[in-house]
mmCIF file of C-alpha atoms and ligand atoms in Angstrom:
data_model
loop_
_atom_site.group_PDB
_atom_site.id
_atom_site.type_symbol
_atom_site.label_atom_id
_atom_site.label_comp_id
_atom_site.label_asym_id
_atom_site.label_seq_id
_atom_site.Cartn_x
_atom_site.Cartn_y
_atom_site.Cartn_z
ATOM 1 C CA UNK A 1163 8.308 17.879 24.624
ATOM 2 C CA UNK A 1164 11.105 16.317 22.599
ATOM 3 C CA UNK A 1165 13.841 17.644 24.927
ATOM 4 C CA UNK A 1166 12.408 15.545 27.781
ATOM 5 C CA UNK A 1167 12.965 12.239 25.952
ATOM 6 C CA UNK A 1168 15.553 9.991 27.486
ATOM 7 C CA UNK A 1169 18.190 7.932 25.652
ATOM 8 C CA UNK A 1170 18.458 4.177 25.575
ATOM 9 C CA UNK A 1171 21.589 2.105 25.076
ATOM 10 C CA UNK A 1172 22.693 -1.493 24.725
ATOM 11 C CA UNK A 1173 24.035 -2.198 28.228
ATOM 12 C CA UNK A 1174 25.021 -5.849 27.709
ATOM 13 C CA UNK A 1175 24.926 -8.622 25.134
ATOM 14 C CA UNK A 1176 25.129 -12.425 25.172
ATOM 15 C CA UNK A 1177 24.767 -15.357 22.870
ATOM 16 C CA UNK A 1178 24.551 -19.125 22.762
ATOM 17 C CA UNK A 1179 25.062 -21.598 19.958
ATOM 18 C CA UNK A 1180 24.323 -25.325 20.253
ATOM 19 C CA UNK A 1181 27.353 -27.655 20.402
ATOM 20 C CA UNK A 1182 26.540 -29.877 17.416
ATOM 21 C CA UNK A 1183 28.213 -28.748 14.236
ATOM 22 C CA UNK A 1184 26.800 -29.725 10.839
ATOM 23 C CA UNK A 1185 29.330 -29.167 8.046
ATOM 24 C CA UNK A 1186 28.827 -28.886 4.307
ATOM 25 C CA UNK A 1187 30.494 -32.286 4.010
ATOM 26 C CA UNK A 1188 27.835 -33.754 6.358
ATOM 27 C CA UNK A 1189 25.123 -32.233 4.144
ATOM 28 C CA UNK A 1190 26.601 -33.956 1.058
ATOM 29 C CA UNK A 1191 25.445 -37.214 2.701
ATOM 30 C CA UNK A 1192 21.871 -35.919 3.220
ATOM 31 C CA UNK A 1193 20.963 -34.126 -0.065
ATOM 32 C CA UNK A 1194 22.419 -33.758 -3.601
ATOM 33 C CA UNK A 1195 24.779 -30.856 -2.848
ATOM 34 C CA UNK A 1196 28.476 -30.094 -2.486
ATOM 35 C CA UNK A 1197 30.770 -28.154 -0.205
ATOM 36 C CA UNK A 1198 31.927 -26.233 -3.293
ATOM 37 C CA UNK A 1199 28.340 -25.184 -4.290
ATOM 38 C CA UNK A 1200 27.358 -24.118 -0.744
ATOM 39 C CA UNK A 1201 30.627 -22.220 -0.196
ATOM 40 C CA UNK A 1202 30.640 -20.322 -3.452
ATOM 41 C CA UNK A 1203 26.905 -19.499 -3.457
ATOM 42 C CA UNK A 1204 26.472 -18.678 0.229
ATOM 43 C CA UNK A 1205 29.798 -18.459 2.091
ATOM 44 C CA UNK A 1206 28.479 -20.975 4.630
ATOM 45 C CA UNK A 1207 30.872 -23.763 5.772
ATOM 46 C CA UNK A 1208 28.986 -25.065 8.826
ATOM 47 C CA UNK A 1209 25.978 -24.395 11.037
ATOM 48 C CA UNK A 1210 24.867 -25.441 14.594
ATOM 49 C CA UNK A 1211 21.983 -27.830 15.285
ATOM 50 C CA UNK A 1212 20.188 -27.841 18.648
ATOM 51 C CA UNK A 1213 20.041 -30.989 20.772
ATOM 52 C CA UNK A 1214 16.550 -32.492 21.207
ATOM 53 C CA UNK A 1215 16.150 -31.106 24.719
ATOM 54 C CA UNK A 1216 17.066 -27.624 23.590
ATOM 55 C CA UNK A 1217 14.127 -25.397 22.683
ATOM 56 C CA UNK A 1218 13.987 -21.750 21.563
ATOM 57 C CA UNK A 1219 13.253 -20.611 25.130
ATOM 58 C CA UNK A 1220 16.030 -22.770 26.588
ATOM 59 C CA UNK A 1221 18.738 -21.412 24.300
ATOM 60 C CA UNK A 1222 17.276 -17.896 24.452
ATOM 61 C CA UNK A 1223 17.495 -18.007 28.248
ATOM 62 C CA UNK A 1224 21.182 -18.951 28.045
ATOM 63 C CA UNK A 1225 21.888 -15.930 25.875
ATOM 64 C CA UNK A 1226 19.725 -13.771 28.188
ATOM 65 C CA UNK A 1227 21.643 -14.774 31.359
ATOM 66 C CA UNK A 1228 24.904 -13.752 29.653
ATOM 67 C CA UNK A 1229 23.436 -10.400 28.557
ATOM 68 C CA UNK A 1230 22.111 -9.707 32.092
ATOM 69 C CA UNK A 1231 25.520 -10.472 33.535
ATOM 70 C CA UNK A 1232 27.253 -8.179 31.025
ATOM 71 C CA UNK A 1233 24.778 -5.414 31.830
ATOM 72 C CA UNK A 1234 25.253 -5.874 35.590
ATOM 73 C CA UNK A 1235 21.576 -6.265 36.405
ATOM 74 C CA UNK A 1236 19.432 -8.990 37.893
ATOM 75 C CA UNK A 1237 16.517 -10.725 36.111
ATOM 76 C CA UNK A 1238 14.015 -9.325 38.679
ATOM 77 C CA UNK A 1239 14.979 -5.771 37.648
ATOM 78 C CA UNK A 1240 13.623 -6.293 34.156
ATOM 79 C CA UNK A 1241 10.453 -4.374 33.158
ATOM 80 C CA UNK A 1242 9.832 -6.128 29.866
ATOM 81 C CA UNK A 1243 11.036 -9.053 27.722
ATOM 82 C CA UNK A 1244 10.651 -8.930 23.957
ATOM 83 C CA UNK A 1245 11.546 -12.070 22.058
ATOM 84 C CA UNK A 1246 12.005 -12.084 18.282
ATOM 85 C CA UNK A 1247 11.465 -15.542 16.779
ATOM 86 C CA UNK A 1248 9.777 -17.411 13.980
ATOM 87 C CA UNK A 1249 10.338 -20.688 15.827
ATOM 88 C CA UNK A 1250 8.606 -20.250 19.200
ATOM 89 C CA UNK A 1251 8.478 -23.262 21.539
ATOM 90 C CA UNK A 1252 4.784 -23.341 20.681
ATOM 91 C CA UNK A 1253 2.174 -20.920 19.197
ATOM 92 C CA UNK A 1254 1.379 -19.711 22.762
ATOM 93 C CA UNK A 1255 2.269 -18.857 25.406
ATOM 94 C CA UNK A 1256 4.863 -16.430 24.123
ATOM 95 C CA UNK A 1257 8.448 -17.647 24.227
ATOM 96 C CA UNK A 1258 9.152 -14.487 26.313
ATOM 97 C CA UNK A 1259 6.905 -15.958 29.057
ATOM 98 C CA UNK A 1260 8.903 -19.226 28.997
ATOM 99 C CA UNK A 1261 12.204 -17.296 29.146
ATOM 100 C CA UNK A 1262 10.847 -15.148 31.996
ATOM 101 C CA UNK A 1263 10.053 -18.299 33.916
ATOM 102 C CA UNK A 1264 13.522 -19.801 33.364
ATOM 103 C CA UNK A 1265 15.508 -16.697 34.314
ATOM 104 C CA UNK A 1266 13.167 -15.568 37.117
ATOM 105 C CA UNK A 1267 12.217 -12.135 35.708
ATOM 106 C CA UNK A 1268 9.174 -11.970 37.958
ATOM 107 C CA UNK A 1269 8.341 -8.258 37.370
ATOM 108 C CA UNK A 1270 8.648 -8.243 33.547
ATOM 109 C CA UNK A 1271 5.913 -7.976 30.908
ATOM 110 C CA UNK A 1272 6.330 -10.610 28.220
ATOM 111 C CA UNK A 1273 5.723 -10.357 24.488
ATOM 112 C CA UNK A 1274 7.036 -11.947 21.272
ATOM 113 C CA UNK A 1275 7.363 -10.262 17.916
ATOM 114 C CA UNK A 1276 7.420 -11.925 14.531
ATOM 115 C CA UNK A 1277 9.375 -10.011 11.908
ATOM 116 C CA UNK A 1278 11.479 -12.969 10.716
ATOM 117 C CA UNK A 1279 15.167 -12.077 10.167
ATOM 118 C CA UNK A 1280 14.544 -8.407 10.936
ATOM 119 C CA UNK A 1281 13.075 -9.233 14.348
ATOM 120 C CA UNK A 1282 16.111 -8.300 16.442
ATOM 121 C CA UNK A 1283 16.199 -4.742 15.008
ATOM 122 C CA UNK A 1284 12.421 -4.429 15.389
ATOM 123 C CA UNK A 1285 12.840 -5.424 19.041
ATOM 124 C CA UNK A 1286 15.598 -2.861 19.540
ATOM 125 C CA UNK A 1287 13.456 -0.140 18.043
ATOM 126 C CA UNK A 1288 10.467 -1.046 20.256
ATOM 127 C CA UNK A 1289 12.592 -1.231 23.404
ATOM 128 C CA UNK A 1290 14.095 2.141 22.516
ATOM 129 C CA UNK A 1291 10.615 3.749 22.460
ATOM 130 C CA UNK A 1292 9.686 2.423 25.916
ATOM 131 C CA UNK A 1293 12.932 3.670 27.430
ATOM 132 C CA UNK A 1294 12.877 7.024 25.645
ATOM 133 C CA UNK A 1295 9.410 7.883 26.949
ATOM 134 C CA UNK A 1296 10.442 6.916 30.488
ATOM 135 C CA UNK A 1297 7.871 4.081 30.659
ATOM 136 C CA UNK A 1298 10.519 1.420 31.396
ATOM 137 C CA UNK A 1299 14.133 1.380 32.619
ATOM 138 C CA UNK A 1300 15.379 -2.166 31.833
ATOM 139 C CA UNK A 1301 14.318 -4.280 28.827
ATOM 140 C CA UNK A 1302 15.619 -7.659 27.766
ATOM 141 C CA UNK A 1303 15.476 -8.471 24.076
ATOM 142 C CA UNK A 1304 16.083 -12.009 22.920
ATOM 143 C CA UNK A 1305 16.451 -13.290 19.362
ATOM 144 C CA UNK A 1306 16.304 -17.055 19.410
ATOM 145 C CA UNK A 1307 15.732 -19.542 16.609
ATOM 146 C CA UNK A 1308 15.750 -23.298 16.171
ATOM 147 C CA UNK A 1309 15.321 -23.294 12.399
ATOM 148 C CA UNK A 1310 16.480 -26.905 12.087
ATOM 149 C CA UNK A 1311 12.965 -27.948 13.237
ATOM 150 C CA UNK A 1312 11.182 -26.063 10.408
ATOM 151 C CA UNK A 1313 13.779 -26.938 7.778
ATOM 152 C CA UNK A 1314 12.903 -29.459 5.046
ATOM 153 C CA UNK A 1315 15.888 -31.811 5.185
ATOM 154 C CA UNK A 1316 14.886 -33.131 1.747
ATOM 155 C CA UNK A 1317 15.009 -29.710 0.050
ATOM 156 C CA UNK A 1318 18.531 -28.848 -1.006
ATOM 157 C CA UNK A 1319 17.397 -25.325 -1.993
ATOM 158 C CA UNK A 1320 16.864 -24.411 1.669
ATOM 159 C CA UNK A 1321 18.352 -27.012 4.047
ATOM 160 C CA UNK A 1322 21.923 -25.956 3.411
ATOM 161 C CA UNK A 1323 21.185 -22.382 4.548
ATOM 162 C CA UNK A 1324 19.860 -22.467 8.068
ATOM 163 C CA UNK A 1325 21.080 -23.035 11.615
ATOM 164 C CA UNK A 1326 20.157 -22.637 15.273
ATOM 165 C CA UNK A 1327 21.328 -19.890 17.665
ATOM 166 C CA UNK A 1328 20.256 -17.298 20.225
ATOM 167 C CA UNK A 1329 21.435 -13.804 21.074
ATOM 168 C CA UNK A 1330 20.242 -11.300 23.647
ATOM 169 C CA UNK A 1331 20.744 -7.704 24.694
ATOM 170 C CA UNK A 1332 19.720 -5.600 27.710
ATOM 171 C CA UNK A 1333 18.488 -2.140 26.780
ATOM 172 C CA UNK A 1334 18.622 0.449 29.525
ATOM 173 C CA UNK A 1335 18.249 4.180 30.082
ATOM 174 C CA UNK A 1336 21.572 5.793 29.178
ATOM 175 C CA UNK A 1337 23.495 8.066 31.491
ATOM 176 C CA UNK A 1338 26.359 8.574 29.002
ATOM 177 C CA UNK A 1339 26.821 9.243 25.292
ATOM 178 C CA UNK A 1340 26.135 5.593 24.461
ATOM 179 C CA UNK A 1341 22.739 5.377 22.753
ATOM 180 C CA UNK A 1342 20.471 3.903 20.120
ATOM 181 C CA UNK A 1343 20.747 6.805 17.737
ATOM 182 C CA UNK A 1344 18.044 5.865 15.234
ATOM 183 C CA UNK A 1345 16.206 2.952 13.755
ATOM 184 C CA UNK A 1346 14.293 2.423 10.526
ATOM 185 C CA UNK A 1347 11.709 -0.319 10.014
ATOM 186 C CA UNK A 1348 10.109 -1.376 6.720
ATOM 187 C CA UNK A 1349 8.397 -4.184 4.909
ATOM 188 C CA UNK A 1350 6.218 -5.214 1.956
ATOM 189 C CA UNK A 1351 3.660 -8.007 2.319
ATOM 190 C CA UNK A 1352 3.297 -8.221 -1.495
ATOM 191 C CA UNK A 1353 6.361 -10.527 -1.259
ATOM 192 C CA UNK A 1354 4.644 -12.895 1.228
ATOM 193 C CA UNK A 1355 5.005 -15.921 -1.078
ATOM 194 C CA UNK A 1356 8.755 -15.713 -1.679
ATOM 195 C CA UNK A 1357 9.780 -16.756 1.838
ATOM 196 C CA UNK A 1358 7.247 -18.355 4.144
ATOM 197 C CA UNK A 1359 6.051 -21.324 6.151
ATOM 198 C CA UNK A 1360 2.532 -22.106 4.858
ATOM 199 C CA UNK A 1361 1.275 -24.762 7.265
ATOM 200 C CA UNK A 1362 0.081 -24.837 10.876
ATOM 201 C CA UNK A 1363 -1.697 -21.437 11.046
ATOM 202 C CA UNK A 1364 -5.315 -20.308 10.389
ATOM 203 C CA UNK A 1365 -4.785 -20.577 6.621
ATOM 204 C CA UNK A 1366 -3.635 -24.172 6.565
ATOM 205 C CA UNK A 1367 -4.369 -25.726 9.996
ATOM 206 C CA UNK A 1368 -2.362 -28.857 10.682
ATOM 207 C CA UNK A 1369 -3.835 -31.918 9.000
ATOM 208 C CA UNK A 1370 -2.483 -35.071 7.438
ATOM 209 C CA UNK A 1371 -2.724 -33.302 4.073
ATOM 210 C CA UNK A 1372 -0.615 -30.325 5.185
ATOM 211 C CA UNK A 1373 2.002 -32.702 6.523
ATOM 212 C CA UNK A 1374 1.960 -34.854 3.404
ATOM 213 C CA UNK A 1375 2.474 -31.697 1.329
ATOM 214 C CA UNK A 1376 5.349 -30.697 3.660
ATOM 215 C CA UNK A 1377 3.699 -27.328 4.379
ATOM 216 C CA UNK A 1378 5.203 -27.258 7.871
ATOM 217 C CA UNK A 1379 8.641 -26.404 6.416
ATOM 218 C CA UNK A 1380 10.223 -23.169 5.191
ATOM 219 C CA UNK A 1381 9.630 -22.424 1.512
ATOM 220 C CA UNK A 1382 11.857 -19.897 -0.300
ATOM 221 C CA UNK A 1383 12.307 -18.661 -3.844
ATOM 222 C CA UNK A 1384 16.009 -17.959 -3.236
ATOM 223 C CA UNK A 1385 16.968 -16.027 -6.315
ATOM 224 C CA UNK A 1386 14.072 -13.537 -6.191
ATOM 225 C CA UNK A 1387 14.577 -13.130 -2.428
ATOM 226 C CA UNK A 1388 18.293 -12.457 -2.972
ATOM 227 C CA UNK A 1389 17.643 -9.508 -5.326
ATOM 228 C CA UNK A 1390 15.179 -7.792 -2.986
ATOM 229 C CA UNK A 1391 17.467 -8.442 -0.004
ATOM 230 C CA UNK A 1392 20.414 -6.650 -1.643
ATOM 231 C CA UNK A 1393 18.276 -3.655 -2.658
ATOM 232 C CA UNK A 1394 16.372 -3.258 0.601
ATOM 233 C CA UNK A 1395 19.337 -3.845 2.944
ATOM 234 C CA UNK A 1396 21.348 -1.184 1.079
ATOM 235 C CA UNK A 1397 18.406 1.261 1.127
ATOM 236 C CA UNK A 1398 17.695 0.564 4.806
ATOM 237 C CA UNK A 1399 21.351 1.327 5.658
ATOM 238 C CA UNK A 1400 21.159 4.628 3.800
ATOM 239 C CA UNK A 1401 17.803 5.550 5.324
ATOM 240 C CA UNK A 1402 18.910 5.158 8.974
ATOM 241 C CA UNK A 1403 22.155 7.109 8.295
ATOM 242 C CA UNK A 1404 20.069 9.885 6.739
ATOM 243 C CA UNK A 1405 17.651 9.808 9.694
ATOM 244 C CA UNK A 1406 20.616 10.231 12.087
ATOM 245 C CA UNK A 1407 22.254 12.992 9.988
ATOM 246 C CA UNK A 1408 25.287 10.787 9.448
ATOM 247 C CA UNK A 1409 27.074 9.340 6.411
ATOM 248 C CA UNK A 1410 28.642 5.951 5.580
ATOM 249 C CA UNK A 1411 32.042 7.465 6.554
ATOM 250 C CA UNK A 1412 30.808 7.645 10.173
ATOM 251 C CA UNK A 1413 30.272 3.856 10.401
ATOM 252 C CA UNK A 1414 32.811 2.004 12.575
ATOM 253 C CA UNK A 1415 31.358 -1.448 12.113
ATOM 254 C CA UNK A 1416 28.584 -2.878 9.941
ATOM 255 C CA UNK A 1417 26.880 -5.869 11.582
ATOM 256 C CA UNK A 1418 24.549 -7.170 8.864
ATOM 257 C CA UNK A 1419 22.007 -9.996 8.796
ATOM 258 C CA UNK A 1420 23.982 -13.142 7.929
ATOM 259 C CA UNK A 1421 22.004 -14.934 5.207
ATOM 260 C CA UNK A 1422 24.518 -15.083 2.378
ATOM 261 C CA UNK A 1423 28.057 -13.784 2.057
ATOM 262 C CA UNK A 1424 27.303 -12.411 -1.397
ATOM 263 C CA UNK A 1425 24.418 -10.316 -0.024
ATOM 264 C CA UNK A 1426 26.693 -8.926 2.738
ATOM 265 C CA UNK A 1427 29.426 -8.095 0.188
ATOM 266 C CA UNK A 1428 26.925 -6.276 -2.070
ATOM 267 C CA UNK A 1429 25.791 -4.090 0.879
ATOM 268 C CA UNK A 1430 29.381 -3.534 1.917
ATOM 269 C CA UNK A 1431 30.278 -2.370 -1.596
ATOM 270 C CA UNK A 1432 27.314 0.030 -1.687
ATOM 271 C CA UNK A 1433 28.463 1.498 1.660
ATOM 272 C CA UNK A 1434 32.136 1.548 0.488
ATOM 273 C CA UNK A 1435 33.288 -0.111 3.705
ATOM 274 C CA UNK A 1436 36.649 -1.974 4.005
ATOM 275 C CA UNK A 1437 36.610 -5.594 5.147
ATOM 276 C CA UNK A 1438 37.725 -4.756 8.726
ATOM 277 C CA UNK A 1439 34.548 -2.691 9.159
ATOM 278 C CA UNK A 1440 32.178 -5.550 8.436
ATOM 279 C CA UNK A 1441 31.483 -8.343 10.947
ATOM 280 C CA UNK A 1442 30.905 -11.728 9.297
ATOM 281 C CA UNK A 1443 30.116 -15.135 10.905
ATOM 282 C CA UNK A 1444 27.795 -16.629 8.257
ATOM 283 C CA UNK A 1445 30.611 -19.100 7.455
ATOM 284 C CA UNK A 1446 30.309 -20.596 10.987
ATOM 285 C CA UNK A 1447 26.570 -20.420 11.736
ATOM 286 C CA UNK A 1448 24.639 -20.025 8.471
ATOM 287 C CA UNK A 1449 21.380 -18.114 8.528
ATOM 288 C CA UNK A 1450 19.822 -18.145 12.009
ATOM 289 C CA UNK A 1451 17.063 -15.646 11.155
ATOM 290 C CA UNK A 1452 16.408 -13.121 13.940
ATOM 291 C CA UNK A 1453 19.426 -14.399 15.901
ATOM 292 C CA UNK A 1454 22.138 -13.534 13.343
ATOM 293 C CA UNK A 1455 22.772 -9.885 14.303
ATOM 294 C CA UNK A 1456 22.168 -10.604 18.009
ATOM 295 C CA UNK A 1457 24.876 -13.290 17.977
ATOM 296 C CA UNK A 1458 27.236 -11.310 15.748
ATOM 297 C CA UNK A 1459 27.225 -8.180 17.939
ATOM 298 C CA UNK A 1460 27.697 -10.259 21.088
ATOM 299 C CA UNK A 1461 30.641 -12.049 19.487
ATOM 300 C CA UNK A 1462 32.139 -8.808 18.222
ATOM 301 C CA UNK A 1463 31.960 -7.347 21.756
ATOM 302 C CA UNK A 1464 33.568 -10.448 23.297
ATOM 303 C CA UNK A 1465 36.325 -10.346 20.661
ATOM 304 C CA UNK A 1466 37.062 -6.730 21.531
ATOM 305 C CA UNK A 1467 36.024 -5.485 18.085
ATOM 306 C CA UNK A 1468 33.674 -2.840 19.487
ATOM 307 C CA UNK A 1469 34.959 0.188 21.421
ATOM 308 C CA UNK A 1470 33.070 2.779 23.388
ATOM 309 C CA UNK A 1471 31.975 5.590 21.051
ATOM 310 C CA UNK A 1472 31.986 3.386 17.925
ATOM 311 C CA UNK A 1473 29.111 3.792 15.522
ATOM 312 C CA UNK A 1474 27.600 0.380 14.832
ATOM 313 C CA UNK A 1475 25.195 -0.143 11.903
ATOM 314 C CA UNK A 1476 22.765 -3.042 12.001
ATOM 315 C CA UNK A 1477 20.866 -3.941 8.862
ATOM 316 C CA UNK A 1478 18.539 -6.891 8.255
ATOM 317 C CA UNK A 1479 16.119 -8.416 5.786
ATOM 318 C CA UNK A 1480 13.681 -11.328 6.041
ATOM 319 C CA UNK A 1481 10.392 -13.027 5.335
ATOM 320 C CA UNK A 1482 7.381 -10.777 4.950
ATOM 321 C CA UNK A 1483 9.314 -9.247 3.430
ATOM 322 C CA UNK A 1484 10.612 -7.151 6.334
ATOM 323 C CA UNK A 1485 13.702 -4.981 6.476
ATOM 324 C CA UNK A 1486 15.189 -2.828 9.206
ATOM 325 C CA UNK A 1487 18.274 -0.927 10.277
ATOM 326 C CA UNK A 1488 19.584 0.666 13.447
ATOM 327 C CA UNK A 1489 22.481 2.963 14.337
ATOM 328 C CA UNK A 1490 24.054 2.535 17.751
ATOM 329 C CA UNK A 1491 26.664 4.694 19.470
ATOM 330 C CA UNK A 1492 28.462 2.135 21.636
HETATM 331 O O1 UT7 B 1470 17.333 -14.537 5.606
HETATM 332 C C1 UT7 B 1470 16.304 -14.069 4.893
HETATM 333 C C2 UT7 B 1470 16.499 -13.827 3.495
HETATM 334 N N1 UT7 B 1470 17.116 -14.913 2.795
HETATM 335 C C3 UT7 B 1470 17.988 -14.617 1.905
HETATM 336 O O2 UT7 B 1470 18.349 -13.495 1.754
HETATM 337 C C4 UT7 B 1470 18.510 -15.745 1.005
HETATM 338 C C5 UT7 B 1470 18.579 -15.214 -0.405
HETATM 339 N N2 UT7 B 1470 18.917 -16.181 -1.413
HETATM 340 C C6 UT7 B 1470 20.139 -16.777 -1.495
HETATM 341 O O3 UT7 B 1470 20.943 -16.648 -0.630
HETATM 342 C C7 UT7 B 1470 20.457 -17.489 -2.766
HETATM 343 O O4 UT7 B 1470 19.477 -17.223 -3.765
HETATM 344 C C8 UT7 B 1470 20.612 -19.048 -2.618
HETATM 345 C C9 UT7 B 1470 21.889 -19.365 -1.869
HETATM 346 C C10 UT7 B 1470 19.420 -19.580 -1.877
HETATM 347 C C11 UT7 B 1470 20.675 -19.724 -3.990
HETATM 348 O O5 UT7 B 1470 21.727 -19.139 -4.768
HETATM 349 P P1 UT7 B 1470 21.456 -18.681 -6.259
HETATM 350 O O6 UT7 B 1470 22.730 -18.268 -6.809
HETATM 351 O O7 UT7 B 1470 20.316 -17.687 -6.212
HETATM 352 O O8 UT7 B 1470 21.010 -20.067 -6.965
HETATM 353 P P2 UT7 B 1470 19.655 -20.430 -7.704
HETATM 354 O O9 UT7 B 1470 18.531 -20.478 -6.735
HETATM 355 O O10 UT7 B 1470 19.529 -19.537 -8.859
HETATM 356 O O11 UT7 B 1470 19.973 -21.862 -8.161
HETATM 357 C C12 UT7 B 1470 21.019 -22.181 -9.072
HETATM 358 C C13 UT7 B 1470 21.123 -23.691 -9.295
HETATM 359 C C14 UT7 B 1470 19.793 -24.415 -9.533
HETATM 360 O O12 UT7 B 1470 20.023 -25.399 -10.523
HETATM 361 P P3 UT7 B 1470 19.637 -25.139 -12.061
HETATM 362 O O13 UT7 B 1470 18.145 -24.935 -12.043
HETATM 363 O O14 UT7 B 1470 20.375 -23.895 -12.510
HETATM 364 O O15 UT7 B 1470 20.089 -26.396 -12.730
HETATM 365 C C15 UT7 B 1470 19.497 -25.096 -8.244
HETATM 366 O O16 UT7 B 1470 18.684 -26.290 -8.411
HETATM 367 O O17 UT7 B 1470 21.642 -24.333 -8.140
HETATM 368 C C16 UT7 B 1470 20.842 -25.458 -7.762
HETATM 369 N N3 UT7 B 1470 20.909 -25.615 -6.291
HETATM 370 C C17 UT7 B 1470 21.831 -26.392 -5.690
HETATM 371 N N4 UT7 B 1470 22.848 -27.134 -6.170
HETATM 372 C C18 UT7 B 1470 23.642 -27.789 -5.260
HETATM 373 C C19 UT7 B 1470 20.089 -25.092 -5.385
HETATM 374 N N5 UT7 B 1470 20.492 -25.500 -4.163
HETATM 375 C C20 UT7 B 1470 21.554 -26.286 -4.302
HETATM 376 C C21 UT7 B 1470 22.398 -26.980 -3.444
HETATM 377 N N6 UT7 B 1470 23.411 -27.737 -3.974
HETATM 378 N N7 UT7 B 1470 22.212 -26.954 -2.116
#
């Protein structure tokens, strides 16, 4: 049975970041913070903020069009669209349906997944299964976030961290050695109260009281989250390497979730990787949740930092908590 499974690969990537740049200096005028604090604690220097007319589907569709072009296929050849986001345009319909409508992917199924910052890797893993079994041939995954609209601009603990961005990838059946080698998905809901958005769902439906209590914004216990992030991102990296029968020496490029430079450096140290084998853009975009890895890999490809045959390691961590990793042969 197993020998009949097909292989899937990332056939094209794309990304979009809004034009407006918000620097640490700008934030000094909004909350009691400093460029020095943000830089030393997070590595972030600036982030992008979407224009009012930009929504998660609008920026996701821009990234998607680029990914389709890079993959050399048309939107109407897509079998399925999976969008990873915690900031959908609205609770329903799925942001994937809105993206489908914009790009004209008339034959595609549409579904969103909610795995916070790990969402892009969860989407890759799910797309991989559909292609491997032969069910589908062309899948678009989009990771798109407009976190600026769920950020509490009065809370200095969180508002300095987040930004807006979208990344996309086309996953297709592979005819060469390029493939998604393995993925590992994990999580632990016992940590649900360390990083969450409490308002607007069935637990706390929108009311004047939920708004007055600012429950419609991200809440995070940063320090506790930091510790679990370092541990679980490192373990996730090791687990997927083990699953693939590979070691850290095989990794050509680590593309980690970009939440905090210190978290990335801790994972890098555990994997004993030199600086030139780790892709970092947290300084320019901050934490864009599901979009971080999707944007980073698309940028790395455009900058010529990824060659055919390279072994790329994705590893992410986010609210839930969720964590995930994937190994790709480019
Ligand atoms: O993407 C999903 C997962 N997210 C993450 O992985 C994020 C994980 N957490 C982090 O990145 C870090 O914990 C933070 C960057 C959020 C915070 O860094 P920290 O080193 O853990 O700082 P802390 O929370 O322990 O706070 C230290 C101090 C506090 O002051 P006191 O109580 O020591 O007087 C904070 O009030 O820093 C203060 N502080 C600030 N000061 C200036 C918190 N935010 C700011 C700020 N500017 N923006």
